[in-house]
Tab-separated table of C-alpha atoms in Angstrom:
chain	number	residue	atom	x	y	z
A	1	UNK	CA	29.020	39.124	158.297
A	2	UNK	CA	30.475	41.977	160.466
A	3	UNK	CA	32.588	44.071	158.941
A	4	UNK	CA	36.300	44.502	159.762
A	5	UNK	CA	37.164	47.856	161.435
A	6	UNK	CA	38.416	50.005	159.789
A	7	UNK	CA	42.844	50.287	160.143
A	8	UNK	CA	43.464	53.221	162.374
A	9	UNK	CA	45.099	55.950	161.225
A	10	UNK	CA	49.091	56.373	160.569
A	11	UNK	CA	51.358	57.958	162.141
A	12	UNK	CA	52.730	60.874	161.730
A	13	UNK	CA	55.522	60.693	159.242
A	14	UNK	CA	58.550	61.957	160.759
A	15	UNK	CA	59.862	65.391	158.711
A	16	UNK	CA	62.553	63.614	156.234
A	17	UNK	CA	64.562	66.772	156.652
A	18	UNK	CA	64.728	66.572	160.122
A	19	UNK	CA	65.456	62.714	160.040
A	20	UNK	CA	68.623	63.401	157.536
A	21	UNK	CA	69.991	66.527	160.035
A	22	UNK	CA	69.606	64.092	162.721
A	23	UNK	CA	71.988	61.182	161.041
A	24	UNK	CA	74.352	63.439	160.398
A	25	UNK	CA	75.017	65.868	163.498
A	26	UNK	CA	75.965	69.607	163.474
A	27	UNK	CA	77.371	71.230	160.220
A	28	UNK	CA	78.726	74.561	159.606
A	29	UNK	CA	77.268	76.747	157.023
A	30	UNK	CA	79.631	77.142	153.803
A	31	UNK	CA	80.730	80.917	153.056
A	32	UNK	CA	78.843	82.576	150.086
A	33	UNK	CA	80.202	81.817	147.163
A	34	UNK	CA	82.593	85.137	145.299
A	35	UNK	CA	80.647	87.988	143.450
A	36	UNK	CA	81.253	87.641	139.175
A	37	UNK	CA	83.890	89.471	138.420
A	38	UNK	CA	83.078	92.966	137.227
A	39	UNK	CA	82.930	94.465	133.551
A	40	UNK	CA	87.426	95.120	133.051
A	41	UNK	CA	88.066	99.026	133.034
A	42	UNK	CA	89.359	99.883	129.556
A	43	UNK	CA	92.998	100.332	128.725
A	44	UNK	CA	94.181	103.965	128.994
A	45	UNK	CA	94.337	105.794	125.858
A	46	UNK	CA	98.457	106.612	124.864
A	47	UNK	CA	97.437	110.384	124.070
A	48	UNK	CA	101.143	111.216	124.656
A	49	UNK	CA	102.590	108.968	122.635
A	50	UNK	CA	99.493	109.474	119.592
A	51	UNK	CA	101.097	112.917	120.189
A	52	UNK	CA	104.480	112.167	119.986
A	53	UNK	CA	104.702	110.176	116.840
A	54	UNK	CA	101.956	112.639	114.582
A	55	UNK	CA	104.858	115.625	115.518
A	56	UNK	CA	107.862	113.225	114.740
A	57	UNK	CA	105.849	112.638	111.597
A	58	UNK	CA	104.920	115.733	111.084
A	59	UNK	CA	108.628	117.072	111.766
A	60	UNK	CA	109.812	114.030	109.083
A	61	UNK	CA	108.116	115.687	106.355
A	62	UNK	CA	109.364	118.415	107.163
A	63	UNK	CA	112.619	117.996	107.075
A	64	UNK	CA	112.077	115.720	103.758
A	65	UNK	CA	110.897	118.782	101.791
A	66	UNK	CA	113.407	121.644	103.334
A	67	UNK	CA	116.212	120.765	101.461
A	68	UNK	CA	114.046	118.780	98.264
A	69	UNK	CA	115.597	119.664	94.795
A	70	UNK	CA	112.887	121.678	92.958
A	71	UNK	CA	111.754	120.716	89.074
A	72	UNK	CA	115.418	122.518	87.250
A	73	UNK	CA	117.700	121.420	90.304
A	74	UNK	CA	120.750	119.140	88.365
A	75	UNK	CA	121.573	116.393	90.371
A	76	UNK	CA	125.206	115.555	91.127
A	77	UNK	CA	127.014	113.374	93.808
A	78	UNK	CA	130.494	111.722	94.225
A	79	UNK	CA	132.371	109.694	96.721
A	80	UNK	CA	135.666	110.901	98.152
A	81	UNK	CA	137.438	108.348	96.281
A	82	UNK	CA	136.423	109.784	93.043
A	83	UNK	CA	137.863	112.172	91.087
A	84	UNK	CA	136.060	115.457	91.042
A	85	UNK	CA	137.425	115.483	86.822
A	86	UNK	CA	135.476	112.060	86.468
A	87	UNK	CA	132.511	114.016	87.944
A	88	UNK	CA	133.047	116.891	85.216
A	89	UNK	CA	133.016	114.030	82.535
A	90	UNK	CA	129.982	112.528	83.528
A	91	UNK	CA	128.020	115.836	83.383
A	92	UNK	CA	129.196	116.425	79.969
A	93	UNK	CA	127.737	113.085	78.635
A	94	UNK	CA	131.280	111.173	78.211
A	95	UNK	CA	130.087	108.066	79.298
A	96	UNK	CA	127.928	105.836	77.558
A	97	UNK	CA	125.205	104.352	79.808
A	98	UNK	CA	124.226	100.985	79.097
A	99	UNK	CA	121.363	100.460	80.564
A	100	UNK	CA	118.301	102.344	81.183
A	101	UNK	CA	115.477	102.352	84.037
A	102	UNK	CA	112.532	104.670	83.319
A	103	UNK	CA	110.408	105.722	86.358
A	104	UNK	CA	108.035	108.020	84.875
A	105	UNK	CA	104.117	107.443	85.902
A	106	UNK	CA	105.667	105.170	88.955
A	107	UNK	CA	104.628	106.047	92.564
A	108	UNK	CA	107.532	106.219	95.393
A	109	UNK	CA	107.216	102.789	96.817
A	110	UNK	CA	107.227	101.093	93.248
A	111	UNK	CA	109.985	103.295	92.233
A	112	UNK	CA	112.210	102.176	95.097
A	113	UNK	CA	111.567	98.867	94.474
A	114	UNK	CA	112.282	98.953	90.675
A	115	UNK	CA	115.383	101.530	91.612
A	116	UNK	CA	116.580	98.380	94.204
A	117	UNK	CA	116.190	95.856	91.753
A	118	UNK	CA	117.634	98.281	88.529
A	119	UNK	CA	121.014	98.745	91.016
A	120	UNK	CA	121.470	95.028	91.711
A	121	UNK	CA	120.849	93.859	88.352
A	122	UNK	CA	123.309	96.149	86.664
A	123	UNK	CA	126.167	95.498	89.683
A	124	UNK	CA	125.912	91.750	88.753
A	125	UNK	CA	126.425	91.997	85.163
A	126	UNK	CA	129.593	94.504	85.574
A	127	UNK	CA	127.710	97.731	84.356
A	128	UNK	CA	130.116	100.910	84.839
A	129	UNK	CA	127.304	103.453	83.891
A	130	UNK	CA	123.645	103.077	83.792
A	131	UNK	CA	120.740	105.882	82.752
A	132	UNK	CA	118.076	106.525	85.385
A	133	UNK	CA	114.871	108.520	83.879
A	134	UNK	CA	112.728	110.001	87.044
A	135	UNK	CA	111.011	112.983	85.181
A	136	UNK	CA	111.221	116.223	85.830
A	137	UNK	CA	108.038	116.282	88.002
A	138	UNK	CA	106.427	119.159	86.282
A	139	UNK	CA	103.206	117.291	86.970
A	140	UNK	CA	104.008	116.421	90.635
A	141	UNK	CA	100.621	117.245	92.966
A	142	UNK	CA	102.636	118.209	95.448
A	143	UNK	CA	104.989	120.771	93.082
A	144	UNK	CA	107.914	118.691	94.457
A	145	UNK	CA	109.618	116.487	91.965
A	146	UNK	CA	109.229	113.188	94.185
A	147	UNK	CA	110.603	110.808	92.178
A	148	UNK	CA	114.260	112.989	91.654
A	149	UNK	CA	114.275	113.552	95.541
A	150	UNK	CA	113.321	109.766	96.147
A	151	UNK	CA	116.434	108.745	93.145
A	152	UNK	CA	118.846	111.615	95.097
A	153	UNK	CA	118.310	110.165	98.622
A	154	UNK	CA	118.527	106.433	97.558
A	155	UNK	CA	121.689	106.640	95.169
A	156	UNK	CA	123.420	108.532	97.792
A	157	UNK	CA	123.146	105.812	100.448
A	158	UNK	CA	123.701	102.887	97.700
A	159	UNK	CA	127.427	101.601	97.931
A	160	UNK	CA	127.666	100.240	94.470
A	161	UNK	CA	127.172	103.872	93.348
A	162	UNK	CA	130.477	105.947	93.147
A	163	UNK	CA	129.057	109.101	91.434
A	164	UNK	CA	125.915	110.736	90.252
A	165	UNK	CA	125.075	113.404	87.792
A	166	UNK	CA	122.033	114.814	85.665
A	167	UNK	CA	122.258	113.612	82.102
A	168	UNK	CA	122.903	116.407	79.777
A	169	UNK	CA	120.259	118.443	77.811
A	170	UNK	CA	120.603	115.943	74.674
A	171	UNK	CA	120.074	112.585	77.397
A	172	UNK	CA	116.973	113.960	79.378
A	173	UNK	CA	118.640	116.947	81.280
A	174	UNK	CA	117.213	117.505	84.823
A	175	UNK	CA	114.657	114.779	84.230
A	176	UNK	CA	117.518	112.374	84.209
A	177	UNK	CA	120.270	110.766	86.039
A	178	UNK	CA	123.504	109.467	84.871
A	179	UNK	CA	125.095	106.995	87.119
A	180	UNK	CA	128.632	105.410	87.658
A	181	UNK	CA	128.954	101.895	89.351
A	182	UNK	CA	131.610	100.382	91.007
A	183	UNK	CA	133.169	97.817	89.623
A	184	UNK	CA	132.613	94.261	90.363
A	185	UNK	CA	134.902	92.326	92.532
């Protein structure tokens, strides 16, 4: 039996490529896409201001401890509408405090807050004149009594507080503050 021939060769496929660029016609080229942004610069550095607020600090501490009472400074303070013989009284002892806050061992922000606290407590139950114990700071690291400056500066500013006075020798002397209130209205 002959044999069949063999089947001739096949064409040439055409290039897919070029069959696809034909269908479709001319094309522009898209732009390149945007470079990634780069690496942000770091903010500037506020030396000024760093600057600024260390010499306001440094000028606050200053002027904390220029005109700080010292360890035998008495402490004494009235308002205008007090009676600079009331004053006199209160240094000699003639009024009986009654109540007590003791701020020995405390540091200055605990103080404050138990000073706060001492001042609203004895307005609301109608106290006339309370005992405040700060120490003498004798053992102060920084030779400054801080706890009599920090009870000087806060009492002043306190508007329940009429006068002020260190206790006498027999009620804790300079370690201690005798205070009259206002009276409730």
């Amino acid at each position: 039996m002959a044999r069949k021939p063999p089947d001739p060769p096949p064409a040439e496929d055409p290039d897919d490529a070029a069959l696809f660029r034909d269908a479709i016609g001319p094309v522009r080229e898209l732009p390149a896409p945007p470079l990634p942004p780069s690496k942000p610069r770091p903010r500037p550095t506020p030396r000024m201001a760093a600057r600024d607020e260390a010499e306001a600090v440094s000028e606050f501490r200053r002027a904390m401890t220029a005109d700080a009472l010292e360890a035998g400074d008495a402490l004494s303070y009235r308002r205008d509408t007090v009676a600079p013989r009331t004053l006199q009284r209160l240094r000699r002892g003639e009024f009986a405090a009654q109540e007590e806050l003791d701020l020995h061992w405390a540091d200055a922000k605990t103080a404050e807050a138990m000073l706060r606290e001492f001042l609203v407590h004895a307005r609301q139950h109608g106290l006339g004149c309370v005992r405040i114990i700060h120490g003498k700071g004798l053992n102060s690291d920084s030779k400054t009594p801080m706890l009599k400056n920090l009870v000087d500066r806060m009492l002043r500013h306190r508007s329940e507080v009429v006068a002020f006075a260190s206790a006498p020798a027999n009620q804790g002397g300079t370690g201690a503050v005798l205070v009259l209130l206002a009276q409730k209205r």
